Short mmCIF file of C-alpha atoms in Angstrom, two decimals:
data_model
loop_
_atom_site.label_atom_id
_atom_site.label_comp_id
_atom_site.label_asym_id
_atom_site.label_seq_id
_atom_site.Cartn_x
_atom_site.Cartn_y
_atom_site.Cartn_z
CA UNK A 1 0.00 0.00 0.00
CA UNK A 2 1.45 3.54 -0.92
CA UNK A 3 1.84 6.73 1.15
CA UNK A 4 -0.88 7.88 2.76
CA UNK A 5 -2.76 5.08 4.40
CA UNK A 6 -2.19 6.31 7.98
CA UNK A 7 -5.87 5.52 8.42
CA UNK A 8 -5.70 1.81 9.62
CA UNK A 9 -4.54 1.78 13.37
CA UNK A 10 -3.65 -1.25 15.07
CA UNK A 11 -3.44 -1.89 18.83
CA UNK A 12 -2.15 1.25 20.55
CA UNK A 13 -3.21 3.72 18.71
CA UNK A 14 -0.13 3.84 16.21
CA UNK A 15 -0.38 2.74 13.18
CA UNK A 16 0.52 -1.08 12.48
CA UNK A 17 2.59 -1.30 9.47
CA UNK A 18 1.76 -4.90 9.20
CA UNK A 19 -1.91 -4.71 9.32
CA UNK A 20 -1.85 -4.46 5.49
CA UNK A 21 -0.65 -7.57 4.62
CA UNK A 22 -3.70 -9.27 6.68
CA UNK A 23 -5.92 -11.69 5.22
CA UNK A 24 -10.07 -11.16 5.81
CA UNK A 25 -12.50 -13.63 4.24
CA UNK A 26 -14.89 -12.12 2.24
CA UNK A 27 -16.98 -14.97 1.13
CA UNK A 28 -16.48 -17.81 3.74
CA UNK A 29 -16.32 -21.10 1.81
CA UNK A 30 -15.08 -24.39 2.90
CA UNK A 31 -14.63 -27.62 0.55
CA UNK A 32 -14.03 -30.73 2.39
CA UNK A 33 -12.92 -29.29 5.38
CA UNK A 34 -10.03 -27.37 2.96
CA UNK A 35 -10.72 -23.60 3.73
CA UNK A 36 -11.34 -22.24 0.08
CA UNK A 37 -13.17 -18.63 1.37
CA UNK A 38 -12.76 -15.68 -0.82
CA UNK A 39 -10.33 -13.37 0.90
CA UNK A 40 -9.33 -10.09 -0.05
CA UNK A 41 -6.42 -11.48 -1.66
CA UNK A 42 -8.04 -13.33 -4.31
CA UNK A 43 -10.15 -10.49 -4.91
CA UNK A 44 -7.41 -8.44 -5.68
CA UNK A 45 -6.07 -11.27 -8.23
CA UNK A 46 -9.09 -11.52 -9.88
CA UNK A 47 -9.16 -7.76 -10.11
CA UNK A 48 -5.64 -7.72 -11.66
CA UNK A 49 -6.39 -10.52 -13.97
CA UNK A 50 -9.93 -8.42 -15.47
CA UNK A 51 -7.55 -5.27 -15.64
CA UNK A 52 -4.82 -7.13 -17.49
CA UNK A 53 -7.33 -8.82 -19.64
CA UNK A 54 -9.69 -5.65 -20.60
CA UNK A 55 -6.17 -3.37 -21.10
CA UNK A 56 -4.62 -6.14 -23.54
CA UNK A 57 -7.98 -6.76 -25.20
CA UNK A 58 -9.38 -3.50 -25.87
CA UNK A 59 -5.87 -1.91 -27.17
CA UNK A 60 -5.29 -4.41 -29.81
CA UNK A 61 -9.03 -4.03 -30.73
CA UNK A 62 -8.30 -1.53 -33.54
CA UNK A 63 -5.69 -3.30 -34.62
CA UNK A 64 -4.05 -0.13 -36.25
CA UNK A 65 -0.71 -0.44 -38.26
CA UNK A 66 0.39 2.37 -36.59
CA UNK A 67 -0.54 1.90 -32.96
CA UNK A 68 -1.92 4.55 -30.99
CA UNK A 69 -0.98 5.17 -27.48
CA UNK A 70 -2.22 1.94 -25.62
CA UNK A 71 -1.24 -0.60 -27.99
CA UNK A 72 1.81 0.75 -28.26
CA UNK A 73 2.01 -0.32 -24.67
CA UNK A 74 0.67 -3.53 -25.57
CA UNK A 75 2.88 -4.39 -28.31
CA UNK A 76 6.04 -3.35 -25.96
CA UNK A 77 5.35 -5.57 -23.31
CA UNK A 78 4.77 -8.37 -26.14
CA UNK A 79 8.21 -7.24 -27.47
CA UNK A 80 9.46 -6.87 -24.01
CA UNK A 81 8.96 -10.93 -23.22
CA UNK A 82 9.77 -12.23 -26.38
CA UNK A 83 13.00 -10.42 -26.66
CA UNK A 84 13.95 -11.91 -23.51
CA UNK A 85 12.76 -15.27 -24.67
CA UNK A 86 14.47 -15.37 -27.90
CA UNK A 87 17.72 -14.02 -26.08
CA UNK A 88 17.75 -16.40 -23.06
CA UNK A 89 16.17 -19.62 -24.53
CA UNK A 90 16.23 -19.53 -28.33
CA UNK A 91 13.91 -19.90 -30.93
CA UNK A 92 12.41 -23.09 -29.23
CA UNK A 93 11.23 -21.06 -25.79
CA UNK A 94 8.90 -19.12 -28.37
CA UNK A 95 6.17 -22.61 -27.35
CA UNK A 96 6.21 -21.29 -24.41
CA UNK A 97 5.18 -17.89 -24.98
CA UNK A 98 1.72 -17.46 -23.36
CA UNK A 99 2.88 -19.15 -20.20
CA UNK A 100 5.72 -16.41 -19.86
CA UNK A 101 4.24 -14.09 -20.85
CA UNK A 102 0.79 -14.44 -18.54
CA UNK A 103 3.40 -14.93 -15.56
CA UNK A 104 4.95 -12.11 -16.25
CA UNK A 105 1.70 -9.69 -16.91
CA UNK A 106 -0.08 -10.74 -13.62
CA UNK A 107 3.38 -10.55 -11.53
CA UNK A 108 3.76 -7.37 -12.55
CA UNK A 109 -0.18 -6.20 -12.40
CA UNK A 110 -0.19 -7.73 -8.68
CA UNK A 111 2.97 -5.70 -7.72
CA UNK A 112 1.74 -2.33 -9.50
CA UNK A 113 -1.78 -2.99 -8.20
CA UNK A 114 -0.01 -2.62 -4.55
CA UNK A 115 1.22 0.59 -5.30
CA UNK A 116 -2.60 2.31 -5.28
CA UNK A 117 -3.40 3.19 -2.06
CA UNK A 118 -5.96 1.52 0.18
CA UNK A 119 -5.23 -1.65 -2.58
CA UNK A 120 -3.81 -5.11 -1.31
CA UNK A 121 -0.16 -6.65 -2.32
CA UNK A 122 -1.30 -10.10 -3.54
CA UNK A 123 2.67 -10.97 -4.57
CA UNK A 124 3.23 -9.84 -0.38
CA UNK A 125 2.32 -13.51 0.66
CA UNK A 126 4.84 -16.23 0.20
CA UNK A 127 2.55 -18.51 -0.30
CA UNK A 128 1.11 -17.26 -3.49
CA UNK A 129 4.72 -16.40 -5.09
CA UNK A 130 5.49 -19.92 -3.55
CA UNK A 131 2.52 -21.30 -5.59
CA UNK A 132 3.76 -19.40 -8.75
CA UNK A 133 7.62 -20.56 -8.71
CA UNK A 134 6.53 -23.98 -7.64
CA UNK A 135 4.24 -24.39 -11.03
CA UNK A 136 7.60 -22.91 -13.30
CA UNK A 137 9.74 -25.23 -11.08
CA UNK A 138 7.59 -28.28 -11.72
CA UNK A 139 6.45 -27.50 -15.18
CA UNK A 140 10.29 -27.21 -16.37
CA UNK A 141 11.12 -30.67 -14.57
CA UNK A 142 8.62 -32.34 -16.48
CA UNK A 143 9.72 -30.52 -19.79
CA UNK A 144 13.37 -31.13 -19.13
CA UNK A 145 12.53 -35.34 -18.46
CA UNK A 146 9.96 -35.24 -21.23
CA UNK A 147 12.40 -33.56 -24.10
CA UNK A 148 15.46 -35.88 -22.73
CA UNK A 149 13.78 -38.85 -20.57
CA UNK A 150 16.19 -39.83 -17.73
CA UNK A 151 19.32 -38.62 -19.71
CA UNK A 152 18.09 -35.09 -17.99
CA UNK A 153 19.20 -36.08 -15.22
CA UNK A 154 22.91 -36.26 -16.21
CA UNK A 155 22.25 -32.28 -15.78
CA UNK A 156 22.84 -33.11 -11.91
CA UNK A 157 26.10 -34.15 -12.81
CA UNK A 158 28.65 -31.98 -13.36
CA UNK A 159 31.82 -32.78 -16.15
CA UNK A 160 35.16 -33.09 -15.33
CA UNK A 161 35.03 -33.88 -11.55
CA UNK A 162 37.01 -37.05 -10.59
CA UNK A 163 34.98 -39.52 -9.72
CA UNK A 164 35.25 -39.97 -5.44
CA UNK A 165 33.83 -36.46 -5.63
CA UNK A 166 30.97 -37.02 -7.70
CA UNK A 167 28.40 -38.81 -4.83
CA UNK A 168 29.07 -35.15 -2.96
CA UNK A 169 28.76 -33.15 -5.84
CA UNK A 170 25.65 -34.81 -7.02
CA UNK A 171 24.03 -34.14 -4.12
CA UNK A 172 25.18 -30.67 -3.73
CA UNK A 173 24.04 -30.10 -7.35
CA UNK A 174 20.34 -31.74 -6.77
CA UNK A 175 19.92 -29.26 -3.17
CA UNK A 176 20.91 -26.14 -5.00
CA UNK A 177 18.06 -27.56 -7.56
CA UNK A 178 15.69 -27.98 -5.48
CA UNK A 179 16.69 -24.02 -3.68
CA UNK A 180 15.56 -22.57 -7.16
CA UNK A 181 11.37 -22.31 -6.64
CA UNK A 182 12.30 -21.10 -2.55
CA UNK A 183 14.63 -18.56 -3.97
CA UNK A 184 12.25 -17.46 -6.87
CA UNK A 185 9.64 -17.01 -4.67
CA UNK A 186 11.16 -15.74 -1.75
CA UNK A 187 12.95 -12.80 -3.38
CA UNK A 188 9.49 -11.76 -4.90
CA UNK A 189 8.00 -11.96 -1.47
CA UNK A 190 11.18 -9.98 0.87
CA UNK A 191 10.93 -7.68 -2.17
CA UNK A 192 7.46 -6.41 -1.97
CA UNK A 193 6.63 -6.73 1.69
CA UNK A 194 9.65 -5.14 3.02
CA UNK A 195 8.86 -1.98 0.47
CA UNK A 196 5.74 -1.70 1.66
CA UNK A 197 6.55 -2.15 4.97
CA UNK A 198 9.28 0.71 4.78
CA UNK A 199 5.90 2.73 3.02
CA UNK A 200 3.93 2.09 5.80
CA UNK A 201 6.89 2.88 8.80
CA UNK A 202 7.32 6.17 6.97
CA UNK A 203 4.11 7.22 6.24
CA UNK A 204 2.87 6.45 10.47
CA UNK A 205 5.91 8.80 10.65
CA UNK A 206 4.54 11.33 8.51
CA UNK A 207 1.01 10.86 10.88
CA UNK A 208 3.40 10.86 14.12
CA UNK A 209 5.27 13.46 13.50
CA UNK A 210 2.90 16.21 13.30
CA UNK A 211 2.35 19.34 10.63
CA UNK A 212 5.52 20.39 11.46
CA UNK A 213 7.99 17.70 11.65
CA UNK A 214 6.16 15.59 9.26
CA UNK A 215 7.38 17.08 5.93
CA UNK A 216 11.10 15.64 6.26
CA UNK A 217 9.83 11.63 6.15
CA UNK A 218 7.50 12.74 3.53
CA UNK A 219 10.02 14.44 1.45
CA UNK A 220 12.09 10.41 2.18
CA UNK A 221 8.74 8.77 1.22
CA UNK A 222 8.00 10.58 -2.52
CA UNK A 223 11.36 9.17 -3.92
CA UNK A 224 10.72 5.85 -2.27
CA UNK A 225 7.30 5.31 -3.78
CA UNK A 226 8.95 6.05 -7.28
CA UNK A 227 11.98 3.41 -5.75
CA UNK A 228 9.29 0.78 -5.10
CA UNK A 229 7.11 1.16 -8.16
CA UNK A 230 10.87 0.60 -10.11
CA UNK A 231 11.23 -2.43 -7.73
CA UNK A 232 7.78 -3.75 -8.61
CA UNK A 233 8.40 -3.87 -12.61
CA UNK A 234 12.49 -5.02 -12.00
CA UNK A 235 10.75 -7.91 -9.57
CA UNK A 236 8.38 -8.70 -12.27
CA UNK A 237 10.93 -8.41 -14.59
CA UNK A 238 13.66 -10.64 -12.72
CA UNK A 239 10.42 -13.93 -12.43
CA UNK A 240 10.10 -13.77 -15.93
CA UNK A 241 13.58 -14.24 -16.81
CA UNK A 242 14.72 -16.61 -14.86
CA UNK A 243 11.87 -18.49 -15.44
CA UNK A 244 13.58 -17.87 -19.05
CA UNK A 245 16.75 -19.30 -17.70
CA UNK A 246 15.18 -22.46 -15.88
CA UNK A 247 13.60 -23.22 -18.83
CA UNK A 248 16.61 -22.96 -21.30
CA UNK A 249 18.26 -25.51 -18.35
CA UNK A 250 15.24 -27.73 -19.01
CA UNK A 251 15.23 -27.22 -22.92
CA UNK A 252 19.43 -27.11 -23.75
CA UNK A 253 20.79 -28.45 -20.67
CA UNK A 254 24.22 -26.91 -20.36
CA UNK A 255 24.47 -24.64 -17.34
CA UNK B 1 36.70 18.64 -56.48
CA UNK B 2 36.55 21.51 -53.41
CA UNK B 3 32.72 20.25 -53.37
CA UNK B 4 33.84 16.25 -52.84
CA UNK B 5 36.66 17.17 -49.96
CA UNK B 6 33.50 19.27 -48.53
CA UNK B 7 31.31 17.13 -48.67
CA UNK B 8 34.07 14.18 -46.82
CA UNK B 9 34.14 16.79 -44.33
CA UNK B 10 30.72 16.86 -43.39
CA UNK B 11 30.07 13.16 -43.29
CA UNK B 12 33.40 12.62 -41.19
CA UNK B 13 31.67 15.19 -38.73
CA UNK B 14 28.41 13.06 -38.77
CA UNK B 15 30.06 10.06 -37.88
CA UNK B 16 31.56 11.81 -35.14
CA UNK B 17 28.37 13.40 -33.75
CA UNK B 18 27.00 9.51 -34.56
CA UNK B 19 30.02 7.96 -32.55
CA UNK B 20 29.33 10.65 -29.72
CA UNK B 21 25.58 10.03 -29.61
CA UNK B 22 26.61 6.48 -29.04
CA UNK B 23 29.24 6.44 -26.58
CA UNK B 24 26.34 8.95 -24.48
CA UNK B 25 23.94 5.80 -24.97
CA UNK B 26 25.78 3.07 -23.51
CA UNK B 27 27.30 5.70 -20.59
CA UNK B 28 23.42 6.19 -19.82
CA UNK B 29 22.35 2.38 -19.98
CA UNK B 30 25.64 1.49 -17.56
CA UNK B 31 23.84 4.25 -15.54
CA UNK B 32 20.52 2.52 -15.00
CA UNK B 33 22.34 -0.91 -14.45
CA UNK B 34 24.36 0.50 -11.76
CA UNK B 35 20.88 2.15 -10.32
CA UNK B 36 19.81 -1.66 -9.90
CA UNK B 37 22.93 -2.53 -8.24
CA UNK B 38 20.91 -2.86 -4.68
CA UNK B 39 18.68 -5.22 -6.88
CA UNK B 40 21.91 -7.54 -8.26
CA UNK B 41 22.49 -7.69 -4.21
CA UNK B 42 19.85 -8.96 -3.21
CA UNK B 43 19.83 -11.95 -5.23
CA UNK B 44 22.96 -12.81 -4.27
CA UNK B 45 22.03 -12.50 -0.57
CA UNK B 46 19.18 -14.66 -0.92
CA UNK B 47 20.53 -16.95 -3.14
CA UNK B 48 22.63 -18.02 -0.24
CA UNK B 49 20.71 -17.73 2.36
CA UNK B 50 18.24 -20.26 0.89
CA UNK B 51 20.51 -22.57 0.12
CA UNK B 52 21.46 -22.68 3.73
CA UNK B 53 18.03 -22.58 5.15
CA UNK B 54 16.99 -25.13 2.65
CA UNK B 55 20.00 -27.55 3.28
CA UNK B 56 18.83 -26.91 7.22
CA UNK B 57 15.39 -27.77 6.57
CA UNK B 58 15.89 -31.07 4.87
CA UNK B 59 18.33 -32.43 7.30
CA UNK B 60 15.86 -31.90 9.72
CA UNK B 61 13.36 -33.47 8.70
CA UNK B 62 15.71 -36.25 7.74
CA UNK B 63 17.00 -36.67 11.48
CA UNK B 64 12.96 -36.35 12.53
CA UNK B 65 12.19 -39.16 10.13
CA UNK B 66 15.42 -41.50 10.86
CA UNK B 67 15.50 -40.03 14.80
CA UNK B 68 19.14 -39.21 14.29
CA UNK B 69 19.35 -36.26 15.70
CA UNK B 70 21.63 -34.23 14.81
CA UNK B 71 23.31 -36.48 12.11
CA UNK B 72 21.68 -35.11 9.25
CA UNK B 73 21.21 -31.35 10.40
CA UNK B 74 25.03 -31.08 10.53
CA UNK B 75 25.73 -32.66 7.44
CA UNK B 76 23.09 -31.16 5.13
CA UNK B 77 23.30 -27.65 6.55
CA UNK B 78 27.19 -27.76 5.37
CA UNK B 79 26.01 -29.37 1.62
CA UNK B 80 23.47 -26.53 1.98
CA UNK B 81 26.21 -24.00 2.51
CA UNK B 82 27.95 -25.82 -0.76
CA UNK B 83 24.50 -25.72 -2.72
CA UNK B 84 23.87 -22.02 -1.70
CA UNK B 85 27.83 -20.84 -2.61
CA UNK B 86 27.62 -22.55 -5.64
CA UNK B 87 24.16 -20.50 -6.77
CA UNK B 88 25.99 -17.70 -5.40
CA UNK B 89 28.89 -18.29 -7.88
CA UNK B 90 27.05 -19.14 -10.84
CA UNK B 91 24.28 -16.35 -10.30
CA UNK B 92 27.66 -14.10 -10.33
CA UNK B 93 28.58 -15.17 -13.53
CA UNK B 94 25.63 -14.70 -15.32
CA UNK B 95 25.59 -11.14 -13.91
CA UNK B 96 29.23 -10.66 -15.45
CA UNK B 97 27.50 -11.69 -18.71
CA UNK B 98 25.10 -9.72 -18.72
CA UNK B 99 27.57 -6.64 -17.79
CA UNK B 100 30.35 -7.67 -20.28
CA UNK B 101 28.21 -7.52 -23.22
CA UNK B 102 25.52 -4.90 -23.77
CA UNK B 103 21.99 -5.40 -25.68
CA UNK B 104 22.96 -5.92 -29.18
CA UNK B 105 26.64 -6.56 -29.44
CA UNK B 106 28.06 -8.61 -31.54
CA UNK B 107 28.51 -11.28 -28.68
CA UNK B 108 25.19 -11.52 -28.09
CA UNK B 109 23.99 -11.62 -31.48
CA UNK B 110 26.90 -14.60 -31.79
CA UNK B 111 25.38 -16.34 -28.62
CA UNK B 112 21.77 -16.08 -29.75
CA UNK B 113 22.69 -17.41 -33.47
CA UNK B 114 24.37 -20.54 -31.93
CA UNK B 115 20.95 -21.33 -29.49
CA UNK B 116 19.46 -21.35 -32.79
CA UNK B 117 22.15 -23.83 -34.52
CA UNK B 118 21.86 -26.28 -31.46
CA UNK B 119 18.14 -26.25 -31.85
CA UNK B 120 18.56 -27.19 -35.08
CA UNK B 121 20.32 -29.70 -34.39
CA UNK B 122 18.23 -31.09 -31.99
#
């Protein structure tokens, strides 16, 4: 959440700077005892998802050689993802397309939706960046063993290594593997809820501070914002391409 | 002929201006990549510590499955350690890639053009 959402107080009358990343059911909802409710968090996916959909459908509706203001936008983040397909996987990444690019639009519409104020940080959760990384991690296993069946996993074993050190090295190779969703996921996470965090501590300053006082962590906190909305598309940004790299792992197999 | 050496004149100048414009181009993008600097940090830092925590984690669970405490803690919090310097490492490298050659060069264009030739000979 940005700025100037001194509003919500938690205990104590100060402002908690966590309360924003709190989770309130909407639409309680339980499916064999798994609790499925609508929470504000989905809400706030499914409103990124209509935005992203409506923006990317209605400014290629014209479909104008010479694109007009929105679809040049649309056409440069289309660029934007296949240029850093075709550089980081080849030709043959182009199949996958859609996926990276649909990752990479609702990444970055979940961490610019945080930005507007009073708005919820869906990509502030582990578990749903978690979620995310886990589907790339286990979607590029299954491509890697289906394009090269168990010779993929000669990708665990590194070349010219004598061969006492191998067992260790194996093993070392698989566990920094493995380390590649909880890595993915958790720098999205740190990313986005420590900004927001610092957003909030500064802007209870602002509140604390008084008329006076207030003005020098507000003049901190308008160069921050602009530092966090940067961080938001560079996070966005840094999913999609190693998702890019994973991928090219799973697809070429040389490191 | 005081048109031709003229006109060589003006089209060395251009290339200057052209070579200026250029250099000002890649001082500005080396400008932006340095403002992301804090960025290339942080992915270090992580990288590490997750290999670490993950390494932890697993020997953990191993000892809690095996009751061996603290066999497998010990041992897979140090290949953790391994795992997590070795993303470190290669995460380093393929930022001094990604510094050494700027969008477009020549290397690039080489490295992208051979992705292309393996595929084809997939």
């Amino acid at each position: 959440m940005a700025a100037a959402t001194g509003a919500d107080h938690g205990g104590g009358g100060f402002p908690d700077p966590m309360h924003q990343f709190e989770i309130h059911r909407l639409v309680p909802l339980k499916i064999f005892n798994i609790d499925a409710s609508f929470t504000n968090s989905s809400l706030f996916m499914v409103i990124v998802i209509l935005l992203i959909s409506l923006f990317l459908f209605l400014s290629v509706k014209s479909r104008s050689l010479v694109p007009g203001r929105m679809q040049s936008v649309a056409e440069i983040a289309y660029e934007f993802v296949a240029n850093m397909i075709r550089d980081n996987v080849g030709t043959a990444g182009m199949k996958y397309f859609p996926f990276i690019f649909t990752l990479f639009m609702f990444v970055l519409g979940c961490n610019i939706m945080g930005m507007v104020p009073y708005s919820f940080t869906v990509t502030s959760h582990i578990i749903i960046t978690f979620a995310l990384a886990a589907v790339v991690f286990i979607g590029v296993t299954i491509i890697g063993f289906a394009k090269h069946g168990f010779s993929f996993l000669k990708f665990f074993v590194p070349s010219g290594i004598p061969v006492f050190l191998l067992p260790l090295l194996v093993v070392i190779e698989v566990i920094s593997y493995l380390t590649r969703p909880i890595s993915l996921s958790v720098r999205l996470f740190a990313n986005m809820m420590a900004g927001h965090t610092m957003l909030k501590v500064f802007g209870s300053f602002v509140i604390a501070m008084g008329f006076w006082g207030g003005w020098a962590p507000l003049i901190f906190l308008v160069p921050f914002t602009g530092l966090e909305i940067l961080v938001a598309f560079l996070q966005a940004y840094v999913f999609a391409i190693l998702t890019c790299i994973y991928l090219n792992d799973a697809l070429h197999m040389h490191h | 002929m005081r048109d031709h050496d003229d006109l060589k004149k003006r089209l060395s100048e251009l290339d200057d201006d052209i070579d200026q414009a250029r250099g000002r181009r890649t001082n500005e993008e080396s400008n932006r990549q340095r403002s992301s600097a804090i960025g290339y940090a942080f992915r270090l830092a992580i990288e590490l510590v997750v290999g670490v925590c993950f390494g932890g984690f697993v020997g953990w669970l191993l000892d809690k499955w095996f009751e061996t405490t603290p066999i497998f803690l010990l041992v897979f919090f140090i290949l953790g350690l391994a795992a997590g310097i070795m993303n470190v490492i290669r995460t380093a490298h393929q930022m001094q890639t990604e510094f050494s050659d700027d969008p477009g060069s020549s290397e690039t264009r080489d490295k992208s053009a051979k992705r292309d030739q393996d595929e084809d000979e997939d």
